[in-house]
Structure formats: structure tokens, C-alpha cells
PDB file of C-alpha atoms in Angstrom:
ATOM      1  CA  MET A   1    -103.928  99.794-144.136  1.00 80.00           C
ATOM      2  CA  THR A   2    -102.753  99.240-147.696  1.00 94.00           C
ATOM      3  CA  LEU A   3     -99.000  99.726-147.982  1.00 96.00           C
ATOM      4  CA  ARG A   4     -97.999 101.957-150.899  1.00 97.00           C
ATOM      5  CA  ILE A   5     -94.663 100.753-152.256  1.00 97.00           C
ATOM      6  CA  ALA A   6     -92.177 102.451-154.539  1.00 97.00           C
ATOM      7  CA  VAL A   7     -89.838 100.160-156.453  1.00 96.00           C
ATOM      8  CA  ILE A   8     -86.520 101.792-157.358  1.00 95.00           C
ATOM      9  CA  GLY A   9     -85.097  99.801-160.232  1.00 91.00           C
ATOM     10  CA  ALA A  10     -87.867  97.963-161.994  1.00 83.00           C
ATOM     11  CA  ASP A  11     -86.952  94.322-161.297  1.00 74.00           C
ATOM     12  CA  HIS A  12     -89.500  93.595-158.543  1.00 77.00           C
ATOM     13  CA  ALA A  13     -92.366  95.686-159.926  1.00 88.00           C
ATOM     14  CA  ARG A  14     -94.412  92.736-161.166  1.00 86.00           C
ATOM     15  CA  ILE A  15     -94.007  90.815-157.899  1.00 83.00           C
ATOM     16  CA  VAL A  16     -95.279  93.834-155.985  1.00 86.00           C
ATOM     17  CA  ALA A  17     -98.148  94.372-158.408  1.00 88.00           C
ATOM     18  CA  GLU A  18     -99.280  90.743-158.549  1.00 85.00           C
ATOM     19  CA  ALA A  19     -98.152  88.854-155.461  1.00 79.00           C
ATOM     20  CA  LEU A  20     -98.172  91.083-152.383  1.00 87.00           C
ATOM     21  CA  PRO A  21    -101.485  91.085-150.492  1.00 90.00           C
ATOM     22  CA  GLY A  22    -101.858  94.208-148.385  1.00 93.00           C
ATOM     23  CA  ALA A  23     -99.680  96.314-150.681  1.00 95.00           C
ATOM     24  CA  ILE A  24     -99.977  98.192-153.946  1.00 95.00           C
ATOM     25  CA  LEU A  25     -97.336  99.239-156.427  1.00 96.00           C
ATOM     26  CA  GLN A  26     -97.484 103.029-156.180  1.00 97.00           C
ATOM     27  CA  VAL A  27     -94.390 104.144-158.123  1.00 97.00           C
ATOM     28  CA  VAL A  28     -91.882 102.526-160.465  1.00 97.00           C
ATOM     29  CA  CYS A  29     -88.670 104.552-160.445  1.00 97.00           C
ATOM     30  CA  ASP A  30     -85.853 103.835-162.881  1.00 94.00           C
ATOM     31  CA  MET A  31     -83.027 105.930-164.277  1.00 91.00           C
ATOM     32  CA  ASP A  32     -84.309 104.838-167.684  1.00 93.00           C
ATOM     33  CA  ALA A  33     -87.473 106.954-167.744  1.00 94.00           C
ATOM     34  CA  ALA A  34     -88.930 105.169-170.754  1.00 95.00           C
ATOM     35  CA  ARG A  35     -88.513 101.782-169.076  1.00 94.00           C
ATOM     36  CA  ALA A  36     -90.101 103.121-165.888  1.00 95.00           C
ATOM     37  CA  ARG A  37     -93.101 104.400-167.873  1.00 96.00           C
ATOM     38  CA  PHE A  38     -93.498 101.108-169.742  1.00 96.00           C
ATOM     39  CA  ILE A  39     -93.467  98.977-166.572  1.00 95.00           C
ATOM     40  CA  ALA A  40     -95.607 101.435-164.597  1.00 96.00           C
ATOM     41  CA  ASP A  41     -98.242 101.466-167.355  1.00 96.00           C
ATOM     42  CA  ARG A  42     -98.157  97.664-167.507  1.00 95.00           C
ATOM     43  CA  ASP A  43     -98.619  97.284-163.756  1.00 94.00           C
ATOM     44  CA  GLY A  44    -100.962 100.194-163.024  1.00 94.00           C
ATOM     45  CA  ALA A  45     -98.546 102.498-161.200  1.00 97.00           C
ATOM     46  CA  GLU A  46     -96.969 105.922-161.603  1.00 97.00           C
ATOM     47  CA  SER A  47     -93.481 106.324-163.057  1.00 97.00           C
ATOM     48  CA  ALA A  48     -90.494 108.390-161.952  1.00 97.00           C
ATOM     49  CA  SER A  49     -86.775 108.674-162.625  1.00 96.00           C
ATOM     50  CA  ASP A  50     -85.524 110.526-159.506  1.00 96.00           C
ATOM     51  CA  ALA A  51     -84.913 108.060-156.667  1.00 96.00           C
ATOM     52  CA  GLN A  52     -84.440 110.638-153.911  1.00 96.00           C
ATOM     53  CA  ALA A  53     -87.643 112.458-154.847  1.00 97.00           C
ATOM     54  CA  THR A  54     -89.512 109.154-154.995  1.00 98.00           C
ATOM     55  CA  ILE A  55     -88.404 108.208-151.470  1.00 97.00           C
ATOM     56  CA  ALA A  56     -89.594 111.607-150.175  1.00 97.00           C
ATOM     57  CA  ARG A  57     -93.098 111.353-151.684  1.00 98.00           C
ATOM     58  CA  ASP A  58     -95.994 111.572-149.226  1.00 97.00           C
ATOM     59  CA  ASP A  59     -97.898 108.870-151.111  1.00 97.00           C
ATOM     60  CA  VAL A  60     -95.074 106.315-150.655  1.00 98.00           C
ATOM     61  CA  ASP A  61     -95.052 104.320-147.401  1.00 98.00           C
ATOM     62  CA  ALA A  62     -92.182 101.900-148.056  1.00 97.00           C
ATOM     63  CA  VAL A  63     -89.466 101.307-150.634  1.00 97.00           C
ATOM     64  CA  ILE A  64     -87.964  98.295-152.412  1.00 94.00           C
ATOM     65  CA  VAL A  65     -84.570  98.982-153.999  1.00 93.00           C
ATOM     66  CA  THR A  66     -83.439  96.783-156.903  1.00 88.00           C
ATOM     67  CA  SER A  67     -81.421  99.359-158.846  1.00 87.00           C
ATOM     68  CA  PRO A  68     -77.789  98.803-159.983  1.00 82.00           C
ATOM     69  CA  ASP A  69     -75.187  98.314-157.251  1.00 78.00           C
ATOM     70  CA  PHE A  70     -73.463 101.664-157.710  1.00 79.00           C
ATOM     71  CA  THR A  71     -76.699 103.552-156.917  1.00 81.00           C
ATOM     72  CA  HIS A  72     -77.261 101.944-153.523  1.00 81.00           C
ATOM     73  CA  ALA A  73     -75.060 103.912-151.096  1.00 80.00           C
ATOM     74  CA  PRO A  74     -77.251 107.043-150.678  1.00 87.00           C
ATOM     75  CA  LEU A  75     -80.651 105.346-150.833  1.00 91.00           C
ATOM     76  CA  SER A  76     -80.767 103.637-147.414  1.00 90.00           C
ATOM     77  CA  PRO A  77     -79.874 106.849-145.510  1.00 91.00           C
ATOM     78  CA  ALA A  78     -82.555 108.680-147.488  1.00 94.00           C
ATOM     79  CA  CYS A  79     -85.158 106.083-146.457  1.00 95.00           C
ATOM     80  CA  ILE A  80     -84.018 106.262-142.822  1.00 94.00           C
ATOM     81  CA  GLU A  81     -84.251 110.062-142.871  1.00 94.00           C
ATOM     82  CA  ALA A  82     -87.745 109.842-144.378  1.00 96.00           C
ATOM     83  CA  GLY A  83     -88.801 107.335-141.695  1.00 95.00           C
ATOM     84  CA  LYS A  84     -89.639 104.640-144.234  1.00 96.00           C
ATOM     85  CA  GLU A  85     -88.883 100.924-144.223  1.00 96.00           C
ATOM     86  CA  VAL A  86     -86.748  99.750-147.118  1.00 95.00           C
ATOM     87  CA  MET A  87     -86.101  96.286-148.484  1.00 92.00           C
ATOM     88  CA  ARG A  88     -82.732  96.435-150.172  1.00 85.00           C
ATOM     89  CA  GLU A  89     -81.517  93.969-152.734  1.00 80.00           C
ATOM     90  CA  THR A  90     -77.862  93.237-152.122  1.00 74.00           C
ATOM     91  CA  PRO A  91     -75.606  95.145-151.784  1.00 69.00           C
ATOM     92  CA  LEU A  92     -76.416  97.700-149.116  1.00 66.00           C
ATOM     93  CA  SER A  93     -73.581  99.694-150.696  1.00 66.00           C
ATOM     94  CA  GLN A  94     -70.293  98.894-152.417  1.00 69.00           C
ATOM     95  CA  SER A  95     -67.963  98.953-149.395  1.00 74.00           C
ATOM     96  CA  SER A  96     -67.964  97.749-145.801  1.00 77.00           C
ATOM     97  CA  ALA A  97     -67.178 101.286-144.628  1.00 79.00           C
ATOM     98  CA  GLU A  98     -70.345 102.622-146.250  1.00 82.00           C
ATOM     99  CA  ARG A  99     -72.344  99.820-144.639  1.00 82.00           C
ATOM    100  CA  LEU A 100     -71.056 100.855-141.223  1.00 83.00           C
ATOM    101  CA  ASP A 101     -72.277 104.393-141.948  1.00 85.00           C
ATOM    102  CA  VAL A 102     -75.731 103.010-142.792  1.00 86.00           C
ATOM    103  CA  MET A 103     -75.838 100.996-139.556  1.00 86.00           C
ATOM    104  CA  GLN A 104     -74.879 104.115-137.599  1.00 86.00           C
ATOM    105  CA  ALA A 105     -77.655 106.109-139.285  1.00 89.00           C
ATOM    106  CA  GLU A 106     -80.190 103.395-138.434  1.00 89.00           C
ATOM    107  CA  GLU A 107     -78.975 103.204-134.826  1.00 88.00           C
ATOM    108  CA  THR A 108     -79.157 107.009-134.497  1.00 91.00           C
ATOM    109  CA  ALA A 109     -82.752 106.911-135.755  1.00 91.00           C
ATOM    110  CA  GLY A 110     -83.560 104.582-132.853  1.00 88.00           C
ATOM    111  CA  GLU A 111     -85.479 101.998-134.859  1.00 89.00           C
ATOM    112  CA  ARG A 112     -85.026  99.550-137.676  1.00 91.00           C
ATOM    113  CA  HIS A 113     -85.668 100.693-141.222  1.00 93.00           C
ATOM    114  CA  ILE A 114     -83.594  98.261-143.299  1.00 92.00           C
ATOM    115  CA  MET A 115     -84.246  94.715-144.437  1.00 92.00           C
ATOM    116  CA  GLN A 116     -81.409  93.346-146.566  1.00 86.00           C
ATOM    117  CA  GLY A 117     -82.481  91.249-149.535  1.00 82.00           C
ATOM    118  CA  PHE A 118     -80.838  87.854-149.082  1.00 80.00           C
ATOM    119  CA  MET A 119     -83.776  85.912-150.453  1.00 74.00           C
ATOM    120  CA  ARG A 120     -82.200  82.455-150.104  1.00 75.00           C
ATOM    121  CA  ARG A 121     -83.025  82.634-146.421  1.00 80.00           C
ATOM    122  CA  ASN A 122     -86.629  82.332-147.579  1.00 76.00           C
ATOM    123  CA  ASP A 123     -86.017  79.365-149.876  1.00 78.00           C
ATOM    124  CA  PRO A 124     -87.729  76.284-148.338  1.00 76.00           C
ATOM    125  CA  ALA A 125     -84.964  73.985-149.599  1.00 76.00           C
ATOM    126  CA  CYS A 126     -82.291  76.165-147.975  1.00 78.00           C
ATOM    127  CA  ARG A 127     -84.290  76.176-144.759  1.00 78.00           C
ATOM    128  CA  GLN A 128     -84.544  72.399-144.837  1.00 79.00           C
ATOM    129  CA  MET A 129     -80.798  72.019-145.435  1.00 79.00           C
ATOM    130  CA  ARG A 130     -80.091  74.327-142.510  1.00 79.00           C
ATOM    131  CA  LYS A 131     -82.385  72.259-140.291  1.00 82.00           C
ATOM    132  CA  VAL A 132     -80.684  69.009-141.320  1.00 81.00           C
ATOM    133  CA  LEU A 133     -77.215  70.422-140.641  1.00 81.00           C
ATOM    134  CA  HIS A 134     -78.127  72.039-137.330  1.00 80.00           C
ATOM    135  CA  HIS A 135     -79.727  68.842-136.069  1.00 81.00           C
ATOM    136  CA  GLY A 136     -76.564  66.902-136.883  1.00 81.00           C
ATOM    137  CA  ARG A 137     -78.240  64.376-139.166  1.00 81.00           C
ATOM    138  CA  ILE A 138     -75.342  64.279-141.634  1.00 80.00           C
ATOM    139  CA  GLY A 139     -72.510  65.284-139.328  1.00 82.00           C
ATOM    140  CA  ARG A 140     -70.502  68.483-139.169  1.00 80.00           C
ATOM    141  CA  ALA A 141     -70.187  70.604-142.305  1.00 76.00           C
ATOM    142  CA  LEU A 142     -66.497  70.853-143.195  1.00 77.00           C
ATOM    143  CA  MET A 143     -66.559  72.744-146.495  1.00 73.00           C
ATOM    144  CA  ARG A 144     -68.935  74.510-148.823  1.00 70.00           C
ATOM    145  CA  HIS A 145     -68.118  74.591-152.535  1.00 67.00           C
ATOM    146  CA  ASN A 146     -70.198  77.304-154.137  1.00 65.00           C
ATOM    147  CA  TRP A 147     -71.069  77.930-157.772  1.00 63.00           C
ATOM    148  CA  HIS A 148     -72.661  81.234-158.723  1.00 58.00           C
ATOM    149  CA  ARG A 149     -73.955  81.781-162.233  1.00 56.00           C
ATOM    150  CA  ASN A 150     -76.019  84.552-163.741  1.00 56.00           C
ATOM    151  CA  VAL A 151     -77.935  84.089-166.973  1.00 54.00           C
ATOM    152  CA  ALA A 152     -75.906  86.978-168.387  1.00 57.00           C
ATOM    153  CA  THR A 153     -72.890  88.952-167.211  1.00 54.00           C
ATOM    154  CA  PRO A 154     -73.281  92.762-167.160  1.00 53.00           C
ATOM    155  CA  ALA A 155     -70.973  94.895-169.261  1.00 51.00           C
ATOM    156  CA  ALA A 156     -67.717  95.926-167.583  1.00 50.00           C
ATOM    157  CA  ALA A 157     -68.735  99.596-167.623  1.00 46.00           C
ATOM    158  CA  PHE A 158     -71.808  98.650-165.575  1.00 43.00           C
ATOM    159  CA  ALA A 159     -70.389  95.975-163.271  1.00 44.00           C
ATOM    160  CA  GLY A 160     -66.803  97.131-162.728  1.00 45.00           C
ATOM    161  CA  THR A 161     -63.728  94.975-162.211  1.00 47.00           C
ATOM    162  CA  ILE A 162     -63.478  91.236-161.640  1.00 45.00           C
ATOM    163  CA  SER A 163     -62.923  91.922-157.923  1.00 46.00           C
ATOM    164  CA  THR A 164     -66.005  94.148-157.805  1.00 48.00           C
ATOM    165  CA  ASN A 165     -68.070  91.400-159.418  1.00 49.00           C
ATOM    166  CA  LEU A 166     -66.660  88.798-157.041  1.00 49.00           C
ATOM    167  CA  VAL A 167     -67.636  90.868-154.018  1.00 48.00           C
ATOM    168  CA  SER A 168     -71.031  91.729-155.492  1.00 50.00           C
ATOM    169  CA  HIS A 169     -72.074  88.122-156.097  1.00 49.00           C
ATOM    170  CA  ALA A 170     -70.086  86.421-153.343  1.00 49.00           C
ATOM    171  CA  ARG A 171     -71.799  88.372-150.565  1.00 47.00           C
ATOM    172  CA  VAL A 172     -75.072  86.597-151.465  1.00 51.00           C
ATOM    173  CA  ASP A 173     -73.307  83.248-151.315  1.00 52.00           C
ATOM    174  CA  GLN A 174     -71.501  84.166-148.092  1.00 48.00           C
ATOM    175  CA  ASP A 175     -74.808  84.939-146.431  1.00 52.00           C
ATOM    176  CA  GLY A 176     -76.092  81.611-147.736  1.00 51.00           C
ATOM    177  CA  ALA A 177     -73.069  79.908-146.212  1.00 49.00           C
ATOM    178  CA  ARG A 178     -73.650  81.678-142.906  1.00 47.00           C
ATOM    179  CA  THR A 179     -77.226  80.379-142.824  1.00 50.00           C
ATOM    180  CA  LEU A 180     -76.103  76.985-144.217  1.00 48.00           C
ATOM    181  CA  GLY A 181     -78.317  76.910-147.236  1.00 44.00           C
ATOM    182  CA  HIS A 182     -77.920  74.990-150.495  1.00 45.00           C
ATOM    183  CA  ASP A 183     -79.417  75.730-153.900  1.00 45.00           C
ATOM    184  CA  PRO A 184     -78.553  73.295-156.709  1.00 48.00           C
ATOM    185  CA  ASP A 185     -81.499  74.368-158.887  1.00 52.00           C
ATOM    186  CA  TRP A 186     -82.249  78.021-158.344  1.00 50.00           C
ATOM    187  CA  ARG A 187     -84.386  79.302-161.217  1.00 56.00           C
ATOM    188  CA  ASP A 188     -87.965  78.779-160.036  1.00 66.00           C
ATOM    189  CA  ARG A 189     -87.014  78.789-156.389  1.00 70.00           C
ATOM    190  CA  ASP A 190     -85.336  82.197-156.539  1.00 73.00           C
ATOM    191  CA  ALA A 191     -88.574  83.787-157.743  1.00 76.00           C
ATOM    192  CA  GLU A 192     -90.595  82.108-154.989  1.00 82.00           C
ATOM    193  CA  ALA A 193     -87.987  83.064-152.381  1.00 83.00           C
ATOM    194  CA  CYS A 194     -88.273  86.700-153.547  1.00 82.00           C
ATOM    195  CA  ARG A 195     -92.054  86.543-153.159  1.00 84.00           C
ATOM    196  CA  ARG A 196     -91.763  85.150-149.637  1.00 87.00           C
ATOM    197  CA  GLN A 197     -89.165  87.758-148.736  1.00 89.00           C
ATOM    198  CA  ASN A 198     -91.295  90.610-150.060  1.00 89.00           C
ATOM    199  CA  ARG A 199     -94.403  89.355-148.262  1.00 91.00           C
ATOM    200  CA  ALA A 200     -92.432  89.317-145.005  1.00 92.00           C
ATOM    201  CA  PHE A 201     -91.266  92.867-145.738  1.00 94.00           C
ATOM    202  CA  VAL A 202     -94.835  94.061-146.281  1.00 95.00           C
ATOM    203  CA  LYS A 203     -96.011  92.484-143.018  1.00 94.00           C
ATOM    204  CA  TRP A 204     -93.200  94.245-141.135  1.00 94.00           C
ATOM    205  CA  ALA A 205     -93.687  97.606-142.882  1.00 95.00           C
ATOM    206  CA  ARG A 206     -97.394  97.514-142.025  1.00 95.00           C
ATOM    207  CA  GLY A 207     -96.494  97.442-138.346  1.00 93.00           C
ATOM    208  CA  GLY A 208     -95.587  93.833-137.643  1.00 94.00           C
ATOM    209  CA  ALA A 209     -92.499  92.419-135.968  1.00 94.00           C
ATOM    210  CA  TYR A 210     -89.170  92.333-137.777  1.00 93.00           C
ATOM    211  CA  PRO A 211     -89.268  89.080-139.815  1.00 91.00           C
ATOM    212  CA  GLU A 212     -87.575  86.069-138.244  1.00 87.00           C
ATOM    213  CA  LEU A 213     -85.691  85.231-141.454  1.00 85.00           C
ATOM    214  CA  ALA A 214     -84.851  88.828-142.370  1.00 88.00           C
ATOM    215  CA  SER A 215     -81.288  89.999-142.953  1.00 87.00           C
ATOM    216  CA  SER A 216     -80.360  93.172-141.103  1.00 89.00           C
ATOM    217  CA  ALA A 217     -77.954  95.918-142.125  1.00 87.00           C
ATOM    218  CA  TRP A 218     -75.313  94.114-140.052  1.00 87.00           C
ATOM    219  CA  ASP A 219     -75.899  90.878-141.982  1.00 87.00           C
ATOM    220  CA  GLY A 220     -75.267  92.776-145.205  1.00 84.00           C
ATOM    221  CA  TYR A 221     -72.095  94.238-143.737  1.00 85.00           C
ATOM    222  CA  ALA A 222     -70.874  90.825-142.500  1.00 86.00           C
ATOM    223  CA  ALA A 223     -71.456  89.085-145.835  1.00 83.00           C
ATOM    224  CA  ALA A 224     -69.690  91.897-147.690  1.00 82.00           C
ATOM    225  CA  GLY A 225     -66.751  91.950-145.285  1.00 85.00           C
ATOM    226  CA  ILE A 226     -66.121  88.247-145.836  1.00 84.00           C
ATOM    227  CA  ALA A 227     -66.515  88.621-149.614  1.00 82.00           C
ATOM    228  CA  GLU A 228     -64.069  91.545-149.626  1.00 85.00           C
ATOM    229  CA  ALA A 229     -61.545  89.416-147.755  1.00 88.00           C
ATOM    230  CA  GLY A 230     -62.015  86.741-150.417  1.00 83.00           C
ATOM    231  CA  ALA A 231     -61.278  89.283-153.147  1.00 83.00           C
ATOM    232  CA  ARG A 232     -58.114  90.378-151.317  1.00 89.00           C
ATOM    233  CA  ALA A 233     -57.031  86.749-150.928  1.00 90.00           C
ATOM    234  CA  LEU A 234     -57.558  86.186-154.651  1.00 85.00           C
ATOM    235  CA  ALA A 235     -55.218  89.093-155.374  1.00 88.00           C
ATOM    236  CA  SER A 236     -52.599  88.294-152.728  1.00 93.00           C
ATOM    237  CA  GLY A 237     -52.616  84.503-152.814  1.00 94.00           C
ATOM    238  CA  ALA A 238     -52.563  84.506-149.004  1.00 96.00           C
ATOM    239  CA  ARG A 239     -54.996  84.288-146.120  1.00 93.00           C
ATOM    240  CA  GLU A 240     -56.720  87.574-145.351  1.00 93.00           C
ATOM    241  CA  ASP A 241     -58.263  88.846-142.133  1.00 91.00           C
ATOM    242  CA  THR A 242     -62.057  88.545-141.857  1.00 88.00           C
ATOM    243  CA  SER A 243     -62.489  90.418-138.560  1.00 89.00           C
ATOM    244  CA  LEU A 244     -65.823  92.233-138.256  1.00 89.00           C
ATOM    245  CA  VAL A 245     -67.228  94.809-135.870  1.00 88.00           C
ATOM    246  CA  SER A 246     -69.595  93.359-133.290  1.00 89.00           C
ATOM    247  CA  ARG A 247     -73.258  93.095-134.161  1.00 87.00           C
ATOM    248  CA  PRO A 248     -75.066  96.179-132.776  1.00 85.00           C
ATOM    249  CA  ALA A 249     -77.691  95.484-130.124  1.00 84.00           C
ATOM    250  CA  PHE A 250     -80.479  96.869-132.316  1.00 81.00           C
ATOM    251  CA  CYS A 251     -79.629  94.275-134.999  1.00 81.00           C
ATOM    252  CA  THR A 252     -80.115  91.283-132.681  1.00 75.00           C
TER     253      THR A 252
END
């Protein structure tokens, strides 16, 4: 079976078109219709600008979401309702409360539909660092000092406040901290990690087991909850609670 993938937000279209055996790029959906058409024509796919309609299409088997953060909240429930697996770039949504709603929808459906896109779990160097730490070769990790840098910073109207940006980017780093990764030189490795992550997604969506390195909806919620506490601590200058709901059984 060839998996027909829709990419919502055009960022991963080329990876799907060129580097995913067993899958084809069926639809490129972007709110910028002209951009969607350009990338779809380049990569041999159809174009669309309505995300909900794209998810519902009969000729789409699975979905990869890479659209802007503020569009994410309704897309996972739509994929769950349509019975389709979705690989979501972070964030799952823009608040922990919304993430809990997504987990509840997935649990009600009775099966997993969501794979959260924390691609550093698929970075070989991060995996090696985790192995070294877990085997105790360099002693106990006492602190992680994290730098996060994008090539460009989105406009405020697109990205929101400083706190919103902190939570948006820090959740990726918090998941990295939870899996004890390390990425001093990320540029080429990020692209390869994305390819590995997407290949694992395709294998799962074609009927395989949930990937060993995959991040669940709960992982997305946990990383965001810790990042939100960090944003509150930045504002208050005090320690903030990082309590989380227990991991649901279906996410273990």
C-alpha cells in the first residue's frame, strides 16, 4: 500500500516528495494558495488552501501538519474524527488545556492517531548522548544549559508575545531535555532527523507499530506544561509549579 499524504503548511512537502519510500505527496495545503500551487506543481502534487477539507478527502490517508502554531488546535481533532494518523510539528496546540482535550479525543477514539513532531529524538547524536548519560559514563547530569536560535524571528503579529515565543520554542528544548539529548550543531542534523521521523511516521501509518522514538500527545502536553511554567517563572521571578496530569495508559 502506498500511503497518500497531505502536508498542511508547506515546510515538509519536499521531504515527503523525495525521501519517504512507501508514500507519495498527494496534497499540499497552505493558507497562501499561490504558495501551495507553486510547491505542489514543483513536487507533483495537488494544491489546496482549506485544511479541514483536505483532512476529509477520500484520497488522503495520513496528514503531516507544519502550519503556523495558531492553526494547530482544531487540526488534530479533525484527523482523529476522520480516522487518520497525523504527524504534528510542535505545538499540538497553544495551551496545555487544549492538549488535554486532544488527548481525551484520542482516548475516546480508542486508538492512537497522533505522533508529535519532536525530531531531535531521531537525531543520532542526541541518541548517543542519551545512551552515554543513561549508562553513567560521565556521571549524573546536574544541569542543562540550552540555547535555541532560529535563522530568523517571525514578525510579532505572526508569533505573538515574548512569552508565547518562549513557550513555542522551549517545548522542543524541554522534550530534548526529557530525553537527554544535545545538539551543538543542528543545521544538517535537523533535516536528517526530520527525514527519520517522517519515515517512522509512514511505517506506523501503513499499519506498523507505534514508533519506539515517537512522541505521543502526552509528550507534547508535558513539554508544553514545563515550558509554560518557565514562562510564568520569567514573569514572576519565582519558582512555578510544574505538576502534570498522569500519562494516560494508551500513551504508554
